[in-house]
Structures are given as C-alpha cells and as structure tokens.
Coordinates of C-alpha atoms in Angstrom, one line a residue:
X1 CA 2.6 -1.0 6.1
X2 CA -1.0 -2.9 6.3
X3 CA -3.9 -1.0 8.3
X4 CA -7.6 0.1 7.7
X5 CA -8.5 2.5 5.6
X6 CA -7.5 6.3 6.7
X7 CA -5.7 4.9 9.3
X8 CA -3.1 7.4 8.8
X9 CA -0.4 4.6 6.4
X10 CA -0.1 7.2 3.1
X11 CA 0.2 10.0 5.4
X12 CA 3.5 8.0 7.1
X13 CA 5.2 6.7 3.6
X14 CA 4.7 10.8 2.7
X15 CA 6.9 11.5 6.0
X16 CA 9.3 8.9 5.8
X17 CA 10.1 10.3 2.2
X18 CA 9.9 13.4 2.3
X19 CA 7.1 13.7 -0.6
X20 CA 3.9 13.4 -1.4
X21 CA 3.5 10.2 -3.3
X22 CA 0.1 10.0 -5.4
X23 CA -2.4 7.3 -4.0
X24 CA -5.9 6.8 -4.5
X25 CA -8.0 7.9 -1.4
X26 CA -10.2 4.3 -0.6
X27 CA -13.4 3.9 0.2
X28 CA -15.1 1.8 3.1
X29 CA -17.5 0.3 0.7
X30 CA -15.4 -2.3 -0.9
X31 CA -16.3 -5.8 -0.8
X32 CA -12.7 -7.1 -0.5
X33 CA -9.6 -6.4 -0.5
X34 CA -7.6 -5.0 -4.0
X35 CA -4.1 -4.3 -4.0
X36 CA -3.0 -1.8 -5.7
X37 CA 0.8 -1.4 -6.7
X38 CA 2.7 1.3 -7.6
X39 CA 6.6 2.4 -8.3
X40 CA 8.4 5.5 -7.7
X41 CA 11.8 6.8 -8.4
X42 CA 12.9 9.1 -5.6
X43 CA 16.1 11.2 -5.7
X44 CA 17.7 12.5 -2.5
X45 CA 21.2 14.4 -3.0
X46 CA 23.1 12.0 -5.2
X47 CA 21.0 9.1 -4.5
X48 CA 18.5 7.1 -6.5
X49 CA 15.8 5.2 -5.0
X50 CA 13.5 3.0 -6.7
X51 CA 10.2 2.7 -4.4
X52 CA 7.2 0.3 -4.6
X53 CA 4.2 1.0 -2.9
X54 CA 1.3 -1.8 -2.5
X55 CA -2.0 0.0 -1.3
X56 CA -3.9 -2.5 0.4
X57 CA -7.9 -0.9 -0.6
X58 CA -10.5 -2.8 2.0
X59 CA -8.5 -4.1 4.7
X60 CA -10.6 -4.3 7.9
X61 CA -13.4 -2.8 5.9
X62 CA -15.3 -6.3 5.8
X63 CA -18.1 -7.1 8.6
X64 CA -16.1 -10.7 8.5
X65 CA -12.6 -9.7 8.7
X66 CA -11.5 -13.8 8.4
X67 CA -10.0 -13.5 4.9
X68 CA -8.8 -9.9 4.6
X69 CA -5.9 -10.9 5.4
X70 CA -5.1 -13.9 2.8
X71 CA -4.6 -11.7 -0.2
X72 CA -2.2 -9.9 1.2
X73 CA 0.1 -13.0 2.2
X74 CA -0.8 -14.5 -1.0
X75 CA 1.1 -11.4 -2.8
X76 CA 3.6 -11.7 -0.4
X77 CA 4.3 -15.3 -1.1
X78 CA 4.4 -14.8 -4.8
X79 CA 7.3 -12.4 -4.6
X80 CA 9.3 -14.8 -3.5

C-alpha cells in the first residue's frame, strides 16, 4: 500500500488487522523517500501470522515527483 503521506494507508493496515500496529507519523518535509520496515506477529484464534510492514516516508512529498517512485521498485526488485 504506497500513497502520500496521511493519506489514510496506516489507518487501513489498522482495519484490515484488527490492531493498532505502531508506525511513525511522517512528515512533509522530507527530501526523499526512506523506507521504513517493520515486522509483526499477529495472532487471531489459533492462527499465527507473521506481518511485514514497509512505510514508505516522502512519497509524493517532493516538488519533482520523477524519482519518488524508484526506491520503492528498487526494494521491490531486491526481494526477489
């Protein structure tokens, strides 16, 4: 889930799984975009999950939006 900043993404991962999952609140200043990872182990019932959350700080903050989104498919790319 990739938007601007208090766009409303935290608030939907919160829903989805039914908790509030701790993320630093970004700014609008930043000069580019940082990601920021971060693992969770939920437990529903019987059922273990093991959650990773990238926070993507910055996007769309930029006046010249062109490379915002390279980082991003650059992490993407090295997961694989």
């Amino acid at each position: 889930c990739v938007g601007e900043t208090a766009c409303g993404k935290s608030s939907l991962l919160d829903s989805l799984f039914n908790t509030r999952l701790d993320s630093t609140p970004a700014t609008h200043e930043n000069a580019r975009v940082y990601l920021r990872k971060s693992t969770y182990d939920l437990f529903e019932r019987e059922i273990r999950l093991k959650l990773t959350v990238v926070e993507t700080a910055g996007f769309g903050d930029q006046i010249n939006k062109d490379d915002s989104f390279k980082i991003i498919g650059d992490f993407i790319d090295e997961q694989f």
